[in-house]
PDB file of C-alpha atoms and ligand atoms in Angstrom:
ATOM      1  CA  MET M   1     -87.913 -15.212 -27.373  1.00 82.00           C
ATOM      2  CA  LYS M   2     -85.704 -18.036 -26.152  1.00 92.00           C
ATOM      3  CA  ILE M   3     -84.762 -20.771 -28.572  1.00 96.00           C
ATOM      4  CA  CYS M   4     -83.010 -24.121 -28.057  1.00 98.00           C
ATOM      5  CA  THR M   5     -79.255 -23.484 -27.912  1.00 97.00           C
ATOM      6  CA  LYS M   6     -78.662 -26.822 -29.689  1.00 97.00           C
ATOM      7  CA  CYS M   7     -81.154 -26.798 -32.566  1.00 97.00           C
ATOM      8  CA  GLY M   8     -82.988 -23.449 -32.577  1.00 97.00           C
ATOM      9  CA  ASN M   9     -86.390 -24.972 -31.793  1.00 97.00           C
ATOM     10  CA  PRO M  10     -88.535 -22.254 -30.141  1.00 97.00           C
ATOM     11  CA  GLN M  11     -90.381 -24.804 -27.981  1.00 97.00           C
ATOM     12  CA  VAL M  12     -87.994 -24.907 -25.074  1.00 97.00           C
ATOM     13  CA  ILE M  13     -88.683 -26.879 -21.907  1.00 97.00           C
ATOM     14  CA  ILE M  14     -85.725 -25.932 -19.752  1.00 97.00           C
ATOM     15  CA  GLU M  15     -83.421 -23.038 -19.104  1.00 96.00           C
ATOM     16  CA  LYS M  16     -80.420 -24.208 -17.113  1.00 96.00           C
ATOM     17  CA  LYS M  17     -79.291 -21.309 -14.983  1.00 94.00           C
ATOM     18  CA  TYR M  18     -76.056 -23.045 -13.999  1.00 94.00           C
ATOM     19  CA  SER M  19     -74.849 -23.503 -17.570  1.00 94.00           C
ATOM     20  CA  GLY M  20     -76.844 -21.040 -19.634  1.00 94.00           C
ATOM     21  CA  GLN M  21     -78.185 -23.869 -21.797  1.00 96.00           C
ATOM     22  CA  VAL M  22     -81.728 -23.531 -23.113  1.00 98.00           C
ATOM     23  CA  LEU M  23     -83.149 -26.762 -24.537  1.00 98.00           C
ATOM     24  CA  CYS M  24     -86.126 -28.168 -26.387  1.00 98.00           C
ATOM     25  CA  LYS M  25     -87.598 -31.503 -25.350  1.00 98.00           C
ATOM     26  CA  GLU M  26     -85.619 -33.676 -27.795  1.00 98.00           C
ATOM     27  CA  CYS M  27     -82.308 -31.938 -27.101  1.00 98.00           C
ATOM     28  CA  PHE M  28     -82.921 -32.121 -23.338  1.00 98.00           C
ATOM     29  CA  ILE M  29     -83.568 -35.881 -23.446  1.00 98.00           C
ATOM     30  CA  ARG M  30     -80.543 -36.451 -25.685  1.00 98.00           C
ATOM     31  CA  THR M  31     -78.047 -34.304 -23.755  1.00 98.00           C
ATOM     32  CA  THR M  32     -79.215 -35.684 -20.402  1.00 98.00           C
ATOM     33  CA  THR M  33     -78.857 -39.282 -21.580  1.00 98.00           C
ATOM     34  CA  GLU M  34     -75.418 -38.479 -23.017  1.00 98.00           C
ATOM     35  CA  LYS M  35     -74.355 -36.852 -19.748  1.00 98.00           C
ATOM     36  CA  VAL M  36     -75.344 -39.935 -17.736  1.00 98.00           C
ATOM     37  CA  LEU M  37     -73.607 -42.321 -20.151  1.00 98.00           C
ATOM     38  CA  LYS M  38     -70.524 -40.089 -20.144  1.00 98.00           C
ATOM     39  CA  ASN M  39     -70.372 -40.210 -16.342  1.00 97.00           C
ATOM     40  CA  ILE M  40     -70.743 -43.994 -16.421  1.00 98.00           C
ATOM     41  CA  ARG M  41     -67.642 -44.151 -18.657  1.00 97.00           C
ATOM     42  CA  LYS M  42     -65.701 -41.439 -16.830  1.00 97.00           C
ATOM     43  CA  TYR M  43     -66.048 -43.056 -13.399  1.00 97.00           C
ATOM     44  CA  LYS M  44     -66.016 -46.616 -14.792  1.00 97.00           C
ATOM     45  CA  LEU M  45     -69.337 -47.307 -13.081  1.00 98.00           C
ATOM     46  CA  ILE M  46     -70.359 -50.049 -15.463  1.00 98.00           C
ATOM     47  CA  LYS M  47     -68.323 -52.009 -17.973  1.00 97.00           C
ATOM     48  CA  LYS M  48     -69.205 -54.266 -20.855  1.00 97.00           C
ATOM     49  CA  GLY M  49     -70.485 -57.620 -19.644  1.00 97.00           C
ATOM     50  CA  ASP M  50     -71.616 -56.350 -16.229  1.00 98.00           C
ATOM     51  CA  LYS M  51     -74.747 -57.800 -14.756  1.00 98.00           C
ATOM     52  CA  VAL M  52     -76.503 -54.755 -13.350  1.00 98.00           C
ATOM     53  CA  THR M  53     -79.418 -54.780 -10.939  1.00 98.00           C
ATOM     54  CA  VAL M  54     -81.346 -51.537 -10.523  1.00 98.00           C
ATOM     55  CA  ALA M  55     -82.772 -50.790  -7.079  1.00 98.00           C
ATOM     56  CA  LEU M  56     -86.157 -49.831  -8.502  1.00 98.00           C
ATOM     57  CA  SER M  57     -88.493 -48.025  -6.105  1.00 96.00           C
ATOM     58  CA  GLY M  58     -90.835 -46.777  -8.802  1.00 97.00           C
ATOM     59  CA  GLY M  59     -89.881 -43.175  -8.023  1.00 96.00           C
ATOM     60  CA  LYS M  60     -88.585 -40.860 -10.750  1.00 97.00           C
ATOM     61  CA  ASP M  61     -84.898 -41.428 -10.013  1.00 98.00           C
ATOM     62  CA  SER M  62     -84.798 -45.203 -10.230  1.00 98.00           C
ATOM     63  CA  VAL M  63     -87.194 -45.242 -13.190  1.00 98.00           C
ATOM     64  CA  MET M  64     -84.819 -42.902 -15.053  1.00 98.00           C
ATOM     65  CA  VAL M  65     -81.825 -45.113 -14.191  1.00 98.00           C
ATOM     66  CA  LEU M  66     -83.677 -48.141 -15.523  1.00 98.00           C
ATOM     67  CA  ASP M  67     -84.647 -46.275 -18.689  1.00 98.00           C
ATOM     68  CA  ILE M  68     -81.088 -45.159 -19.444  1.00 98.00           C
ATOM     69  CA  LEU M  69     -79.431 -48.467 -18.537  1.00 98.00           C
ATOM     70  CA  ASN M  70     -81.991 -50.174 -20.727  1.00 98.00           C
ATOM     71  CA  SER M  71     -80.308 -48.523 -23.732  1.00 97.00           C
ATOM     72  CA  LEU M  72     -77.101 -50.400 -22.802  1.00 98.00           C
ATOM     73  CA  TYR M  73     -79.097 -53.583 -22.271  1.00 98.00           C
ATOM     74  CA  GLU M  74     -80.762 -53.265 -25.680  1.00 97.00           C
ATOM     75  CA  ARG M  75     -77.349 -52.881 -27.288  1.00 97.00           C
ATOM     76  CA  GLU M  76     -76.293 -56.051 -25.415  1.00 97.00           C
ATOM     77  CA  ILE M  77     -73.528 -54.225 -23.557  1.00 97.00           C
ATOM     78  CA  ILE M  78     -74.835 -55.224 -20.132  1.00 98.00           C
ATOM     79  CA  ASN M  79     -77.299 -57.601 -18.575  1.00 98.00           C
ATOM     80  CA  LEU M  80     -80.080 -55.881 -16.627  1.00 98.00           C
ATOM     81  CA  THR M  81     -82.509 -56.848 -13.876  1.00 98.00           C
ATOM     82  CA  ALA M  82     -84.464 -54.856 -11.293  1.00 98.00           C
ATOM     83  CA  VAL M  83     -85.330 -55.386  -7.662  1.00 98.00           C
ATOM     84  CA  THR M  84     -87.939 -53.532  -5.599  1.00 98.00           C
ATOM     85  CA  ILE M  85     -88.062 -53.470  -1.831  1.00 97.00           C
ATOM     86  CA  ASP M  86     -91.444 -53.351  -0.164  1.00 97.00           C
ATOM     87  CA  GLU M  87     -90.786 -51.890   3.297  1.00 96.00           C
ATOM     88  CA  GLY M  88     -94.408 -52.215   4.284  1.00 95.00           C
ATOM     89  CA  ILE M  89     -95.509 -48.572   4.418  1.00 95.00           C
ATOM     90  CA  LYS M  90     -99.290 -48.503   4.162  1.00 95.00           C
ATOM     91  CA  GLY M  91    -100.864 -46.124   1.710  1.00 92.00           C
ATOM     92  CA  TYR M  92     -97.524 -45.333   0.109  1.00 93.00           C
ATOM     93  CA  ARG M  93     -95.486 -48.323  -0.971  1.00 94.00           C
ATOM     94  CA  GLU M  94     -98.254 -50.220  -2.809  1.00 95.00           C
ATOM     95  CA  ASP M  95     -98.360 -47.699  -5.661  1.00 95.00           C
ATOM     96  CA  GLY M  96     -94.581 -47.598  -5.943  1.00 96.00           C
ATOM     97  CA  VAL M  97     -94.343 -51.389  -6.202  1.00 97.00           C
ATOM     98  CA  ARG M  98     -97.059 -51.486  -8.857  1.00 98.00           C
ATOM     99  CA  ILE M  99     -95.413 -48.741 -10.913  1.00 98.00           C
ATOM    100  CA  ALA M 100     -91.963 -50.351 -10.590  1.00 98.00           C
ATOM    101  CA  ALA M 101     -93.344 -53.652 -11.865  1.00 98.00           C
ATOM    102  CA  SER M 102     -95.104 -51.927 -14.734  1.00 98.00           C
ATOM    103  CA  ASN M 103     -91.908 -50.165 -15.861  1.00 98.00           C
ATOM    104  CA  ALA M 104     -89.847 -53.371 -15.766  1.00 98.00           C
ATOM    105  CA  LYS M 105     -92.542 -55.235 -17.661  1.00 98.00           C
ATOM    106  CA  LYS M 106     -92.752 -52.581 -20.383  1.00 97.00           C
ATOM    107  CA  LEU M 107     -89.015 -52.955 -21.038  1.00 97.00           C
ATOM    108  CA  GLY M 108     -89.047 -56.740 -20.695  1.00 97.00           C
ATOM    109  CA  ILE M 109     -86.654 -56.656 -17.744  1.00 98.00           C
ATOM    110  CA  GLN M 110     -86.661 -59.371 -15.113  1.00 98.00           C
ATOM    111  CA  HIS M 111     -88.045 -57.905 -11.888  1.00 98.00           C
ATOM    112  CA  LYS M 112     -88.138 -59.149  -8.325  1.00 97.00           C
ATOM    113  CA  ILE M 113     -90.038 -57.768  -5.324  1.00 97.00           C
ATOM    114  CA  VAL M 114     -88.599 -58.457  -1.881  1.00 97.00           C
ATOM    115  CA  THR M 115     -90.269 -57.432   1.354  1.00 97.00           C
ATOM    116  CA  PHE M 116     -89.194 -56.404   4.854  1.00 96.00           C
ATOM    117  CA  LYS M 117     -91.746 -58.961   6.043  1.00 96.00           C
ATOM    118  CA  ASP M 118     -89.898 -61.800   4.244  1.00 94.00           C
ATOM    119  CA  TYR M 119     -86.475 -60.784   5.468  1.00 94.00           C
ATOM    120  CA  LEU M 120     -87.242 -59.383   8.911  1.00 94.00           C
ATOM    121  CA  GLY M 121     -90.608 -60.877   9.775  1.00 93.00           C
ATOM    122  CA  THR M 122     -91.963 -57.377  10.302  1.00 94.00           C
ATOM    123  CA  THR M 123     -92.819 -54.245   8.317  1.00 96.00           C
ATOM    124  CA  LEU M 124     -91.487 -50.701   8.766  1.00 95.00           C
ATOM    125  CA  ASP M 125     -94.970 -49.600   9.888  1.00 95.00           C
ATOM    126  CA  GLU M 126     -95.007 -52.291  12.587  1.00 94.00           C
ATOM    127  CA  ILE M 127     -91.531 -51.290  13.749  1.00 93.00           C
ATOM    128  CA  MET M 128     -92.539 -47.624  14.004  1.00 92.00           C
ATOM    129  CA  ASN M 129     -95.929 -48.318  15.644  1.00 90.00           C
ATOM    130  CA  LYS M 130     -94.273 -50.064  18.559  1.00 86.00           C
ATOM    131  CA  GLN M 131     -91.497 -47.493  18.763  1.00 80.00           C
ATOM    132  CA  SER M 132     -92.737 -45.474  21.774  1.00 73.00           C
ATOM    133  CA  SER M 133     -92.734 -48.478  24.109  1.00 75.00           C
ATOM    134  CA  ARG M 134     -89.098 -49.284  23.396  1.00 74.00           C
ATOM    135  CA  GLU M 135     -86.032 -48.385  25.395  1.00 75.00           C
ATOM    136  CA  ILE M 136     -84.013 -47.626  22.291  1.00 75.00           C
ATOM    137  CA  SER M 137     -85.880 -45.688  19.636  1.00 77.00           C
ATOM    138  CA  ARG M 138     -84.592 -44.708  16.242  1.00 86.00           C
ATOM    139  CA  GLY M 139     -86.004 -42.740  13.352  1.00 86.00           C
ATOM    140  CA  ALA M 140     -87.784 -44.545  10.533  1.00 89.00           C
ATOM    141  CA  CYS M 141     -85.079 -43.495   8.049  1.00 87.00           C
ATOM    142  CA  THR M 142     -82.378 -45.115  10.199  1.00 89.00           C
ATOM    143  CA  TYR M 143     -84.144 -48.474  10.277  1.00 93.00           C
ATOM    144  CA  CYS M 144     -85.163 -48.211   6.651  1.00 93.00           C
ATOM    145  CA  GLY M 145     -81.672 -47.267   5.447  1.00 91.00           C
ATOM    146  CA  VAL M 146     -79.907 -50.069   7.303  1.00 94.00           C
ATOM    147  CA  PHE M 147     -82.444 -52.773   6.476  1.00 97.00           C
ATOM    148  CA  ARG M 148     -82.794 -51.697   2.870  1.00 95.00           C
ATOM    149  CA  ARG M 149     -79.031 -51.789   2.260  1.00 94.00           C
ATOM    150  CA  TRP M 150     -78.854 -55.194   3.934  1.00 96.00           C
ATOM    151  CA  ILE M 151     -81.706 -56.653   1.864  1.00 97.00           C
ATOM    152  CA  LEU M 152     -80.556 -55.032  -1.393  1.00 96.00           C
ATOM    153  CA  ASN M 153     -77.075 -56.501  -1.081  1.00 95.00           C
ATOM    154  CA  GLN M 154     -78.477 -59.982  -0.551  1.00 96.00           C
ATOM    155  CA  ALA M 155     -81.038 -59.610  -3.321  1.00 96.00           C
ATOM    156  CA  ALA M 156     -78.341 -58.387  -5.732  1.00 96.00           C
ATOM    157  CA  LYS M 157     -76.114 -61.334  -4.822  1.00 95.00           C
ATOM    158  CA  ASP M 158     -79.044 -63.682  -5.436  1.00 94.00           C
ATOM    159  CA  GLU M 159     -79.234 -62.211  -8.932  1.00 93.00           C
ATOM    160  CA  ASN M 160     -75.479 -62.762  -9.378  1.00 95.00           C
ATOM    161  CA  ALA M 161     -75.260 -59.030 -10.031  1.00 97.00           C
ATOM    162  CA  THR M 162     -71.840 -57.440 -10.472  1.00 96.00           C
ATOM    163  CA  LYS M 163     -73.239 -53.919  -9.941  1.00 97.00           C
ATOM    164  CA  LEU M 164     -76.160 -52.486  -8.016  1.00 97.00           C
ATOM    165  CA  ALA M 165     -77.376 -49.218  -9.565  1.00 98.00           C
ATOM    166  CA  THR M 166     -79.265 -46.717  -7.427  1.00 97.00           C
ATOM    167  CA  GLY M 167     -81.109 -43.518  -8.333  1.00 97.00           C
ATOM    168  CA  HIS M 168     -79.129 -41.039  -6.192  1.00 97.00           C
ATOM    169  CA  ASN M 169     -79.173 -37.669  -7.948  1.00 98.00           C
ATOM    170  CA  LEU M 170     -77.149 -34.464  -7.518  1.00 98.00           C
ATOM    171  CA  ASP M 171     -79.460 -33.137  -4.789  1.00 97.00           C
ATOM    172  CA  ASP M 172     -79.197 -36.393  -2.791  1.00 95.00           C
ATOM    173  CA  GLU M 173     -75.439 -36.398  -3.075  1.00 97.00           C
ATOM    174  CA  THR M 174     -74.920 -32.761  -2.031  1.00 97.00           C
ATOM    175  CA  GLN M 175     -77.348 -33.320   0.858  1.00 96.00           C
ATOM    176  CA  ALA M 176     -75.292 -36.302   2.012  1.00 96.00           C
ATOM    177  CA  ILE M 177     -72.052 -34.312   1.777  1.00 97.00           C
ATOM    178  CA  LEU M 178     -73.357 -31.320   3.738  1.00 97.00           C
ATOM    179  CA  MET M 179     -75.264 -33.418   6.245  1.00 95.00           C
ATOM    180  CA  ASN M 180     -72.324 -35.608   7.155  1.00 95.00           C
ATOM    181  CA  TYR M 181     -70.038 -32.610   7.192  1.00 95.00           C
ATOM    182  CA  LEU M 182     -72.306 -30.708   9.599  1.00 95.00           C
ATOM    183  CA  GLU M 183     -72.682 -33.772  11.794  1.00 94.00           C
ATOM    184  CA  GLY M 184     -68.937 -34.250  11.785  1.00 95.00           C
ATOM    185  CA  ASN M 185     -69.413 -37.747  10.439  1.00 93.00           C
ATOM    186  CA  ILE M 186     -66.101 -38.092   8.639  1.00 91.00           C
ATOM    187  CA  ASP M 187     -66.390 -41.865   8.477  1.00 88.00           C
ATOM    188  CA  ASN M 188     -69.580 -41.562   6.418  1.00 89.00           C
ATOM    189  CA  LEU M 189     -67.995 -38.855   4.253  1.00 93.00           C
ATOM    190  CA  THR M 190     -65.229 -41.232   3.193  1.00 90.00           C
ATOM    191  CA  ARG M 191     -67.878 -43.514   1.725  1.00 90.00           C
ATOM    192  CA  ILE M 192     -69.619 -40.933  -0.470  1.00 94.00           C
ATOM    193  CA  GLY M 193     -68.830 -41.150  -4.168  1.00 95.00           C
ATOM    194  CA  PRO M 194     -70.022 -42.248  -7.613  1.00 97.00           C
ATOM    195  CA  LYS M 195     -69.189 -45.858  -6.841  1.00 95.00           C
ATOM    196  CA  SER M 196     -68.719 -47.799  -3.626  1.00 90.00           C
ATOM    197  CA  GLU M 197     -65.272 -49.264  -3.736  1.00 75.00           C
ATOM    198  CA  ALA M 198     -66.037 -52.250  -1.569  1.00 69.00           C
ATOM    199  CA  LYS M 199     -63.231 -53.682   0.516  1.00 70.00           C
ATOM    200  CA  THR M 200     -64.836 -57.070   0.401  1.00 75.00           C
ATOM    201  CA  SER M 201     -66.311 -59.016  -2.483  1.00 78.00           C
ATOM    202  CA  GLN M 202     -69.273 -59.798  -0.238  1.00 84.00           C
ATOM    203  CA  PHE M 203     -70.592 -56.327  -1.037  1.00 89.00           C
ATOM    204  CA  VAL M 204     -72.002 -55.870  -4.503  1.00 94.00           C
ATOM    205  CA  VAL M 205     -70.470 -52.648  -5.881  1.00 95.00           C
ATOM    206  CA  LYS M 206     -73.025 -49.828  -5.792  1.00 96.00           C
ATOM    207  CA  VAL M 207     -73.067 -47.228  -8.569  1.00 98.00           C
ATOM    208  CA  LYS M 208     -74.886 -43.911  -8.928  1.00 98.00           C
ATOM    209  CA  PRO M 209     -75.378 -43.068 -12.629  1.00 98.00           C
ATOM    210  CA  LEU M 210     -77.462 -39.931 -11.850  1.00 98.00           C
ATOM    211  CA  ARG M 211     -75.027 -38.408  -9.378  1.00 98.00           C
ATOM    212  CA  GLU M 212     -74.518 -35.286 -11.530  1.00 98.00           C
ATOM    213  CA  ILE M 213     -78.142 -34.802 -12.599  1.00 98.00           C
ATOM    214  CA  PRO M 214     -80.151 -32.281 -10.533  1.00 97.00           C
ATOM    215  CA  GLU M 215     -83.389 -33.659  -9.097  1.00 96.00           C
ATOM    216  CA  LYS M 216     -85.408 -31.131 -11.100  1.00 96.00           C
ATOM    217  CA  GLU M 217     -83.971 -32.499 -14.348  1.00 98.00           C
ATOM    218  CA  VAL M 218     -84.723 -36.076 -13.310  1.00 98.00           C
ATOM    219  CA  GLY M 219     -88.343 -34.972 -12.898  1.00 97.00           C
ATOM    220  CA  LEU M 220     -88.315 -33.253 -16.269  1.00 98.00           C
ATOM    221  CA  TYR M 221     -86.741 -36.285 -17.958  1.00 98.00           C
ATOM    222  CA  VAL M 222     -89.449 -38.712 -16.810  1.00 98.00           C
ATOM    223  CA  VAL M 223     -92.169 -36.230 -17.811  1.00 98.00           C
ATOM    224  CA  ALA M 224     -90.551 -35.571 -21.208  1.00 98.00           C
ATOM    225  CA  LYS M 225     -90.236 -39.295 -21.888  1.00 97.00           C
ATOM    226  CA  GLU M 226     -93.711 -39.935 -20.491  1.00 97.00           C
ATOM    227  CA  LEU M 227     -92.451 -42.581 -18.098  1.00 98.00           C
ATOM    228  CA  GLU M 228     -94.817 -43.795 -15.408  1.00 97.00           C
ATOM    229  CA  VAL M 229     -93.468 -42.846 -11.980  1.00 97.00           C
ATOM    230  CA  HIS M 230     -94.562 -42.756  -8.363  1.00 95.00           C
ATOM    231  CA  PHE M 231     -94.495 -39.081  -7.377  1.00 89.00           C
ATOM    232  CA  ALA M 232     -95.683 -39.344  -3.763  1.00 89.00           C
ATOM    233  CA  SER M 233     -93.013 -38.904  -1.118  1.00 85.00           C
ATOM    234  CA  CYS M 234     -92.475 -41.239   1.794  1.00 87.00           C
ATOM    235  CA  PRO M 235     -94.682 -40.348   4.803  1.00 88.00           C
ATOM    236  CA  TYR M 236     -91.682 -40.838   7.104  1.00 86.00           C
ATOM    237  CA  SER M 237     -89.232 -38.629   5.192  1.00 77.00           C
ATOM    238  CA  SER M 238     -90.409 -35.109   6.038  1.00 67.00           C
ATOM    239  CA  ASP M 239     -89.076 -34.828   9.566  1.00 64.00           C
ATOM    240  CA  SER M 240     -85.561 -35.996   8.771  1.00 77.00           C
ATOM    241  CA  PHE M 241     -82.438 -33.868   9.083  1.00 85.00           C
ATOM    242  CA  ARG M 242     -81.773 -34.700   5.446  1.00 87.00           C
ATOM    243  CA  ALA M 243     -85.045 -33.028   4.438  1.00 86.00           C
ATOM    244  CA  GLU M 244     -84.048 -29.852   6.313  1.00 91.00           C
ATOM    245  CA  ILE M 245     -80.669 -29.780   4.599  1.00 94.00           C
ATOM    246  CA  GLY M 246     -82.344 -30.373   1.240  1.00 93.00           C
ATOM    247  CA  LYS M 247     -84.612 -27.382   1.774  1.00 93.00           C
ATOM    248  CA  PHE M 248     -81.645 -25.239   2.780  1.00 95.00           C
ATOM    249  CA  ILE M 249     -79.581 -26.106  -0.311  1.00 96.00           C
ATOM    250  CA  LYS M 250     -82.598 -25.512  -2.580  1.00 94.00           C
ATOM    251  CA  GLU M 251     -83.061 -22.057  -1.081  1.00 96.00           C
ATOM    252  CA  LEU M 252     -79.400 -21.217  -1.591  1.00 96.00           C
ATOM    253  CA  SER M 253     -79.585 -22.473  -5.179  1.00 95.00           C
ATOM    254  CA  VAL M 254     -82.160 -19.864  -6.163  1.00 94.00           C
ATOM    255  CA  ASP M 255     -79.565 -17.057  -6.194  1.00 96.00           C
ATOM    256  CA  ARG M 256     -76.520 -19.319  -6.647  1.00 96.00           C
ATOM    257  CA  PRO M 257     -77.498 -21.843  -9.330  1.00 96.00           C
ATOM    258  CA  THR M 258     -74.102 -23.545  -9.443  1.00 97.00           C
ATOM    259  CA  ILE M 259     -73.889 -24.259  -5.724  1.00 97.00           C
ATOM    260  CA  MET M 260     -74.730 -27.965  -5.897  1.00 97.00           C
ATOM    261  CA  TYR M 261     -72.117 -28.570  -8.574  1.00 97.00           C
ATOM    262  CA  SER M 262     -69.482 -26.599  -6.683  1.00 97.00           C
ATOM    263  CA  THR M 263     -70.269 -28.581  -3.511  1.00 97.00           C
ATOM    264  CA  LEU M 264     -69.874 -31.826  -5.445  1.00 98.00           C
ATOM    265  CA  ARG M 265     -66.730 -30.773  -7.345  1.00 97.00           C
ATOM    266  CA  GLY M 266     -65.055 -29.454  -4.224  1.00 97.00           C
ATOM    267  CA  PHE M 267     -65.890 -32.612  -2.320  1.00 97.00           C
ATOM    268  CA  ASP M 268     -64.636 -34.846  -5.127  1.00 97.00           C
ATOM    269  CA  LYS M 269     -61.312 -32.991  -4.976  1.00 97.00           C
ATOM    270  CA  ILE M 270     -60.780 -33.679  -1.289  1.00 96.00           C
ATOM    271  CA  ARG M 271     -62.296 -37.182  -1.443  1.00 93.00           C
ATOM    272  CA  PRO M 272     -59.020 -39.033  -2.134  1.00 92.00           C
ATOM    273  CA  VAL M 273     -57.336 -37.229   0.779  1.00 93.00           C
ATOM    274  CA  LEU M 274     -60.286 -37.920   3.081  1.00 91.00           C
ATOM    275  CA  LYS M 275     -60.192 -41.572   2.125  1.00 87.00           C
ATOM    276  CA  LYS M 276     -56.453 -41.828   2.614  1.00 89.00           C
ATOM    277  CA  GLU M 277     -56.484 -40.083   5.987  1.00 88.00           C
ATOM    278  CA  PHE M 278     -59.757 -41.202   7.499  1.00 86.00           C
ATOM    279  CA  ALA M 279     -61.132 -44.351   5.877  1.00 78.00           C
ATOM    280  CA  ARG M 280     -61.232 -46.834   8.719  1.00 71.00           C
ATOM    281  CA  ASP M 281     -59.122 -49.772   7.795  1.00 62.00           C
ATOM    282  CA  TYR M 282     -60.789 -52.429   9.837  1.00 62.00           C
ATOM    283  CA  GLU M 283     -60.876 -55.993   8.746  1.00 68.00           C
ATOM    284  CA  MET M 284     -64.291 -56.812   7.304  1.00 75.00           C
ATOM    285  CA  GLY M 285     -65.509 -60.049   8.728  1.00 85.00           C
ATOM    286  CA  ARG M 286     -68.811 -61.811   8.410  1.00 91.00           C
ATOM    287  CA  CYS M 287     -71.809 -61.304  10.647  1.00 94.00           C
ATOM    288  CA  LEU M 288     -72.081 -64.295  12.987  1.00 95.00           C
ATOM    289  CA  ASN M 289     -75.835 -64.303  12.537  1.00 95.00           C
ATOM    290  CA  CYS M 290     -76.512 -63.659   8.835  1.00 94.00           C
ATOM    291  CA  GLY M 291     -73.135 -64.029   7.128  1.00 92.00           C
ATOM    292  CA  GLU M 292     -73.285 -60.584   5.527  1.00 92.00           C
ATOM    293  CA  PRO M 293     -70.207 -58.337   5.788  1.00 89.00           C
ATOM    294  CA  ALA M 294     -69.746 -56.847   9.259  1.00 89.00           C
ATOM    295  CA  ALA M 295     -67.100 -54.814  11.067  1.00 83.00           C
ATOM    296  CA  HIS M 296     -67.975 -56.446  14.387  1.00 87.00           C
ATOM    297  CA  ASP M 297     -69.537 -59.766  15.440  1.00 93.00           C
ATOM    298  CA  LEU M 298     -72.942 -58.700  14.208  1.00 94.00           C
ATOM    299  CA  CYS M 299     -73.862 -56.464  11.257  1.00 94.00           C
ATOM    300  CA  ARG M 300     -75.982 -53.380  11.945  1.00 94.00           C
ATOM    301  CA  ALA M 301     -79.112 -55.004  10.550  1.00 96.00           C
ATOM    302  CA  CYS M 302     -78.770 -57.934  12.945  1.00 96.00           C
ATOM    303  CA  ILE M 303     -78.035 -55.586  15.875  1.00 95.00           C
ATOM    304  CA  PHE M 304     -81.266 -53.689  15.069  1.00 94.00           C
ATOM    305  CA  CYS M 305     -83.197 -56.959  14.698  1.00 93.00           C
ATOM    306  CA  LYS M 306     -81.945 -58.118  18.074  1.00 92.00           C
ATOM    307  CA  GLU M 307     -82.939 -54.816  19.715  1.00 90.00           C
ATOM    308  CA  LEU M 308     -86.422 -55.065  18.226  1.00 89.00           C
ATOM    309  CA  GLU M 309     -86.722 -58.667  19.401  1.00 87.00           C
ATOM    310  CA  ASP M 310     -85.536 -57.833  22.947  1.00 84.00           C
ATOM    311  CA  ASN M 311     -87.937 -54.897  23.208  1.00 76.00           C
ATOM    312  CA  LYS M 312     -91.051 -56.470  21.809  1.00 68.00           C
TER     313      LYS M 312
HETATM  314 ZN1  LIG G 401     -83.257 -28.578 -29.527  1.00 83.54          ZN
HETATM  315 ZN1  LIG G 402     -76.106 -59.864  10.195  1.00 83.54          ZN
END
């Protein structure tokens, strides 16, 4: 019979193949929380006095980030707020927004909901419904990613946030590494890391406290702590290249349980070299239309908006 390697409790809830650790519920919650807090210190993601805004979708990842950062908020180390983006995805987003609000309320954390409709005058569903009649068509994840980043940065600035915390976990990060590598997108690769080191103060620094926590353990954490989360997955996500890569890495992980960590560790080793050699050193200006940071006259969000407007 397996017993908890920390305390000897026979009621174990996880056996970590990559480390050999077997843990009971209490020891799992404690060691996972400690690991996240340790990474926050190690990579200097958050410091005392920071005003952190969590990008709270209501999914397991962001709910876990909020839960762990709340321990720093309770100890008055940081200030904490949450913001939820409603992209306008019928039959999916409503539940997420409700659950996000409920989590923030339970912890007494100030919470704001911002919508694609408010910022763009249209929803993601509307954009995708009209997609076939357009000259330029893009995948839902492309629009969503660009618009969400654009809105989140503005929403975080409105909150006077010094850090924007997202729920990216180990699976997300290794997917991003492999995906950009396979696509030869070196420019994107130079931007992957635990913290976005923004060249301009117009970007709120983004941090990923769960970067070294496997997705499976994020799921187990929210179940073990009985946190309310939105478990449905986005109806647009399944056909993405990212989803294919995710499936591939998961399959490899069955016989090679350390593969995600080795991908991450190896990448982190070459990251400084990549940055030094390939990070594009263009002057960041401001978008002529919205004033957000942009490498050219218009930011990507405004370019997309213009395309959508021209192709109505
Ligand atoms: Zn234990
Ligand atoms: Zn713009």
